[in-house]
Amino acid sequence: SQQGEEDPQALSIQEGENATMNCSYKTSINNLQWYRQNSGRGLVHLILIRSNEREKHSGRLRVTLDTSKKSSSLLITASRAADTASYFCATDDRGAQKLVFGQGTRLTINP
Amino acid sequence: EPEVTQTPSHQVTQMGQEVILRCVPISNHLYFYWYRQILGQKVEFLVSFYNNEISEKSEIFDDQFSVERPDGSNFTLKIRSTKLEDSAMYFCASSQPGLRNTFGSGTRLTVV
């Protein structure tokens, strides 16, 4: 698998349900970030988790990081129609300043 | 909250023409980047810029591409002779060392 691969590629749930997206990566990292992108629009930064952190919360978002498994998950609780977007994880490959993005998860929240 | 500003939001150009995409990074940031996203695909790193020089570039960033910080505020990406496959969304980003990248809203480049 490539650096920063998300699964599932697409997820469709009902409004109010929780959405979980996963990301795997291959190299050592200093931090991992999650971004949201509405169709054809810019990248909105959601949350950054450092390699020495295991879990982080921001509003309805919960991110976990397991450096032993080189994986992260993003949980959106009590989903809303406005959460419909693509979600990308991005890692700083081997601590470099550049970001390496995954393919993303397309999340659809059905009203 | 400070923003990264990109202009234009959409540019259409003829194949073979030169284009310059413009960005104004956040003023106290030290690292500047260009990424691109071909429609429906993932975001790909093109180049990073620090201390007035390129610090890293990807295989995509060939001789057709160049970057410049012509003054204290602007950061530009030039594509010398555009090809159809250069059609993509181009994102500028900036950051402080070790901190999150802040992205602009992107320039959609369409090469016809």
mmCIF file of N, CA and C in Angstrom, chain A residues 38-93:
data_model
loop_
_atom_site.group_PDB
_atom_site.id
_atom_site.type_symbol
_atom_site.label_atom_id
_atom_site.label_comp_id
_atom_site.label_asym_id
_atom_site.label_seq_id
_atom_site.Cartn_x
_atom_site.Cartn_y
_atom_site.Cartn_z
ATOM 1 N N ASN A 38 -14.521 19.734 0.268
ATOM 2 C CA ASN A 38 -15.802 19.691 -0.411
ATOM 3 C C ASN A 38 -15.542 19.649 -1.911
ATOM 4 N N SER A 39 -16.487 19.111 -2.649
ATOM 5 C CA SER A 39 -16.291 18.826 -4.063
ATOM 6 C C SER A 39 -15.732 20.023 -4.819
ATOM 7 N N GLY A 40 -14.537 19.844 -5.403
ATOM 8 C CA GLY A 40 -13.940 20.889 -6.221
ATOM 9 C C GLY A 40 -13.461 22.103 -5.468
ATOM 10 N N ARG A 41 -13.399 21.996 -4.147
ATOM 11 C CA ARG A 41 -13.012 23.163 -3.357
ATOM 12 C C ARG A 41 -11.652 22.952 -2.697
ATOM 13 N N GLY A 42 -11.306 23.852 -1.777
ATOM 14 C CA GLY A 42 -10.012 23.803 -1.123
ATOM 15 C C GLY A 42 -9.948 22.793 0.004
ATOM 16 N N LEU A 43 -8.779 22.684 0.587
ATOM 17 C CA LEU A 43 -8.516 21.744 1.676
ATOM 18 C C LEU A 43 -8.671 22.471 3.002
ATOM 19 N N VAL A 44 -9.505 21.911 3.837
ATOM 20 C CA VAL A 44 -9.733 22.486 5.157
ATOM 21 C C VAL A 44 -9.072 21.605 6.194
ATOM 22 N N HIS A 45 -8.174 22.183 6.966
ATOM 23 C CA HIS A 45 -7.476 21.421 7.999
ATOM 24 C C HIS A 45 -8.428 21.105 9.138
ATOM 25 N N LEU A 46 -8.464 19.838 9.534
ATOM 26 C CA LEU A 46 -9.355 19.416 10.614
ATOM 27 C C LEU A 46 -8.597 19.246 11.922
ATOM 28 N N ILE A 47 -7.527 18.483 11.882
ATOM 29 C CA ILE A 47 -6.859 18.141 13.133
ATOM 30 C C ILE A 47 -5.461 17.607 12.832
ATOM 31 N N LEU A 48 -4.538 17.874 13.729
ATOM 32 C CA LEU A 48 -3.176 17.354 13.640
ATOM 33 C C LEU A 48 -2.911 16.552 14.894
ATOM 34 N N ILE A 49 -2.350 15.377 14.730
ATOM 35 C CA ILE A 49 -1.984 14.553 15.874
ATOM 36 C C ILE A 49 -0.504 14.220 15.757
ATOM 37 N N ARG A 50 0.210 14.397 16.831
ATOM 38 C CA ARG A 50 1.650 14.182 16.814
ATOM 39 C C ARG A 50 1.954 12.713 17.100
ATOM 40 N N SER A 51 3.150 12.300 16.751
ATOM 41 C CA SER A 51 3.507 10.882 16.869
ATOM 42 C C SER A 51 3.528 10.406 18.316
ATOM 43 N N ASN A 52 3.660 11.332 19.269
ATOM 44 C CA ASN A 52 3.668 10.923 20.679
ATOM 45 C C ASN A 52 2.272 11.007 21.318
ATOM 46 N N GLU A 53 1.271 11.308 20.487
ATOM 47 C CA GLU A 53 -0.106 11.349 20.971
ATOM 48 C C GLU A 53 -0.861 10.128 20.459
ATOM 49 N N ARG A 54 -1.822 9.669 21.231
ATOM 50 C CA ARG A 54 -2.589 8.486 20.830
ATOM 51 C C ARG A 54 -4.008 8.836 20.432
ATOM 52 N N GLU A 55 -4.519 9.931 20.982
ATOM 53 C CA GLU A 55 -5.893 10.302 20.690
ATOM 54 C C GLU A 55 -6.032 11.807 20.841
ATOM 55 N N LYS A 56 -6.900 12.358 19.989
ATOM 56 C CA LYS A 56 -7.146 13.788 20.068
ATOM 57 C C LYS A 56 -8.595 14.059 19.686
ATOM 58 N N HIS A 57 -9.182 15.053 20.343
ATOM 59 C CA HIS A 57 -10.566 15.387 20.076
ATOM 60 C C HIS A 57 -10.652 16.835 19.631
ATOM 61 N N SER A 58 -11.618 17.095 18.753
ATOM 62 C CA SER A 58 -11.946 18.462 18.383
ATOM 63 C C SER A 58 -13.415 18.487 17.992
ATOM 64 N N GLY A 59 -14.253 18.994 18.898
ATOM 65 C CA GLY A 59 -15.689 19.006 18.625
ATOM 66 C C GLY A 59 -16.217 17.598 18.411
ATOM 67 N N ARG A 60 -16.819 17.357 17.260
ATOM 68 C CA ARG A 60 -17.366 16.032 16.942
ATOM 69 C C ARG A 60 -16.326 15.105 16.318
ATOM 70 N N LEU A 61 -15.094 15.549 16.251
ATOM 71 C CA LEU A 61 -14.034 14.742 15.649
ATOM 72 C C LEU A 61 -13.199 14.062 16.727
ATOM 73 N N ARG A 62 -12.874 12.804 16.457
ATOM 74 C CA ARG A 62 -11.948 12.086 17.323
ATOM 75 C C ARG A 62 -10.943 11.386 16.419
ATOM 76 N N VAL A 63 -9.681 11.633 16.669
ATOM 77 C CA VAL A 63 -8.615 11.018 15.880
ATOM 78 C C VAL A 63 -7.772 10.157 16.784
ATOM 79 N N THR A 64 -7.435 8.978 16.316
ATOM 80 C CA THR A 64 -6.503 8.109 17.025
ATOM 81 C C THR A 64 -5.296 7.851 16.146
ATOM 82 N N LEU A 65 -4.199 7.564 16.791
ATOM 83 C CA LEU A 65 -2.962 7.257 16.073
ATOM 84 C C LEU A 65 -2.291 6.079 16.750
ATOM 85 N N ASP A 66 -1.967 5.082 15.968
ATOM 86 C CA ASP A 66 -1.249 3.917 16.456
ATOM 87 C C ASP A 66 0.042 3.806 15.647
ATOM 88 N N THR A 67 1.133 4.297 16.216
ATOM 89 C CA THR A 67 2.388 4.314 15.462
ATOM 90 C C THR A 67 2.971 2.917 15.295
ATOM 91 N N SER A 68 2.609 1.992 16.183
ATOM 92 C CA SER A 68 3.120 0.623 16.029
ATOM 93 C C SER A 68 2.491 -0.053 14.810
ATOM 94 N N LYS A 69 1.247 0.303 14.528
ATOM 95 C CA LYS A 69 0.563 -0.249 13.349
ATOM 96 C C LYS A 69 0.612 0.711 12.175
ATOM 97 N N LYS A 70 1.186 1.870 12.363
ATOM 98 C CA LYS A 70 1.234 2.896 11.330
ATOM 99 C C LYS A 70 -0.164 3.140 10.769
ATOM 100 N N SER A 71 -1.065 3.459 11.670
ATOM 101 C CA SER A 71 -2.437 3.694 11.231
ATOM 102 C C SER A 71 -3.091 4.764 12.095
ATOM 103 N N SER A 72 -4.106 5.387 11.518
ATOM 104 C CA SER A 72 -4.876 6.411 12.208
ATOM 105 C C SER A 72 -6.331 6.249 11.823
ATOM 106 N N SER A 73 -7.209 6.716 12.699
ATOM 107 C CA SER A 73 -8.619 6.718 12.356
ATOM 108 C C SER A 73 -9.218 8.081 12.677
ATOM 109 N N LEU A 74 -10.194 8.451 11.882
ATOM 110 C CA LEU A 74 -10.965 9.670 12.102
ATOM 111 C C LEU A 74 -12.411 9.272 12.323
ATOM 112 N N LEU A 75 -12.931 9.667 13.460
ATOM 113 C CA LEU A 75 -14.332 9.391 13.785
ATOM 114 C C LEU A 75 -15.084 10.708 13.807
ATOM 115 N N ILE A 76 -16.168 10.771 13.059
ATOM 116 C CA ILE A 76 -17.076 11.912 13.113
ATOM 117 C C ILE A 76 -18.350 11.423 13.780
ATOM 118 N N THR A 77 -18.673 11.993 14.911
ATOM 119 C CA THR A 77 -19.872 11.559 15.620
ATOM 120 C C THR A 77 -21.071 12.409 15.220
ATOM 121 N N ALA A 78 -22.252 11.824 15.366
ATOM 122 C CA ALA A 78 -23.507 12.537 15.092
ATOM 123 C C ALA A 78 -23.425 13.297 13.774
ATOM 124 N N SER A 79 -23.204 12.551 12.697
ATOM 125 C CA SER A 79 -22.938 13.166 11.392
ATOM 126 C C SER A 79 -24.102 14.036 10.920
ATOM 127 N N ARG A 80 -23.727 15.041 10.131
ATOM 128 C CA ARG A 80 -24.696 15.969 9.565
ATOM 129 C C ARG A 80 -24.533 15.983 8.054
ATOM 130 N N ALA A 81 -25.547 16.426 7.344
ATOM 131 C CA ALA A 81 -25.476 16.500 5.878
ATOM 132 C C ALA A 81 -24.278 17.341 5.437
ATOM 133 N N ALA A 82 -23.958 18.368 6.218
ATOM 134 C CA ALA A 82 -22.845 19.257 5.865
ATOM 135 C C ALA A 82 -21.481 18.577 5.986
ATOM 136 N N ASP A 83 -21.441 17.404 6.593
ATOM 137 C CA ASP A 83 -20.177 16.662 6.686
ATOM 138 C C ASP A 83 -19.855 15.935 5.379
ATOM 139 N N THR A 84 -20.789 15.933 4.450
ATOM 140 C CA THR A 84 -20.543 15.300 3.148
ATOM 141 C C THR A 84 -19.357 15.966 2.471
ATOM 142 N N ALA A 85 -18.312 15.178 2.202
ATOM 143 C CA ALA A 85 -17.059 15.717 1.655
ATOM 144 C C ALA A 85 -16.103 14.550 1.456
ATOM 145 N N SER A 86 -14.931 14.850 0.922
ATOM 146 C CA SER A 86 -13.841 13.878 0.914
ATOM 147 C C SER A 86 -12.905 14.192 2.062
ATOM 148 N N TYR A 87 -12.398 13.151 2.680
ATOM 149 C CA TYR A 87 -11.519 13.303 3.825
ATOM 150 C C TYR A 87 -10.181 12.646 3.506
ATOM 151 N N PHE A 88 -9.116 13.396 3.738
ATOM 152 C CA PHE A 88 -7.774 12.923 3.426
ATOM 153 C C PHE A 88 -6.908 12.927 4.680
ATOM 154 N N CYS A 89 -6.103 11.885 4.821
ATOM 155 C CA CYS A 89 -5.042 11.959 5.812
ATOM 156 C C CYS A 89 -3.763 12.362 5.092
ATOM 157 N N ALA A 90 -2.883 12.994 5.815
ATOM 158 C CA ALA A 90 -1.619 13.441 5.244
ATOM 159 C C ALA A 90 -0.537 13.305 6.297
ATOM 160 N N THR A 91 0.587 12.761 5.885
ATOM 161 C CA THR A 91 1.696 12.565 6.813
ATOM 162 C C THR A 91 2.907 13.351 6.360
ATOM 163 N N ASP A 92 3.720 13.723 7.328
ATOM 164 C CA ASP A 92 4.995 14.346 6.994
ATOM 165 C C ASP A 92 5.990 13.207 6.820
ATOM 166 N N ASP A 93 6.216 12.822 5.614
ATOM 167 C CA ASP A 93 7.025 11.675 5.278
ATOM 168 C C ASP A 93 8.413 11.774 5.902
#
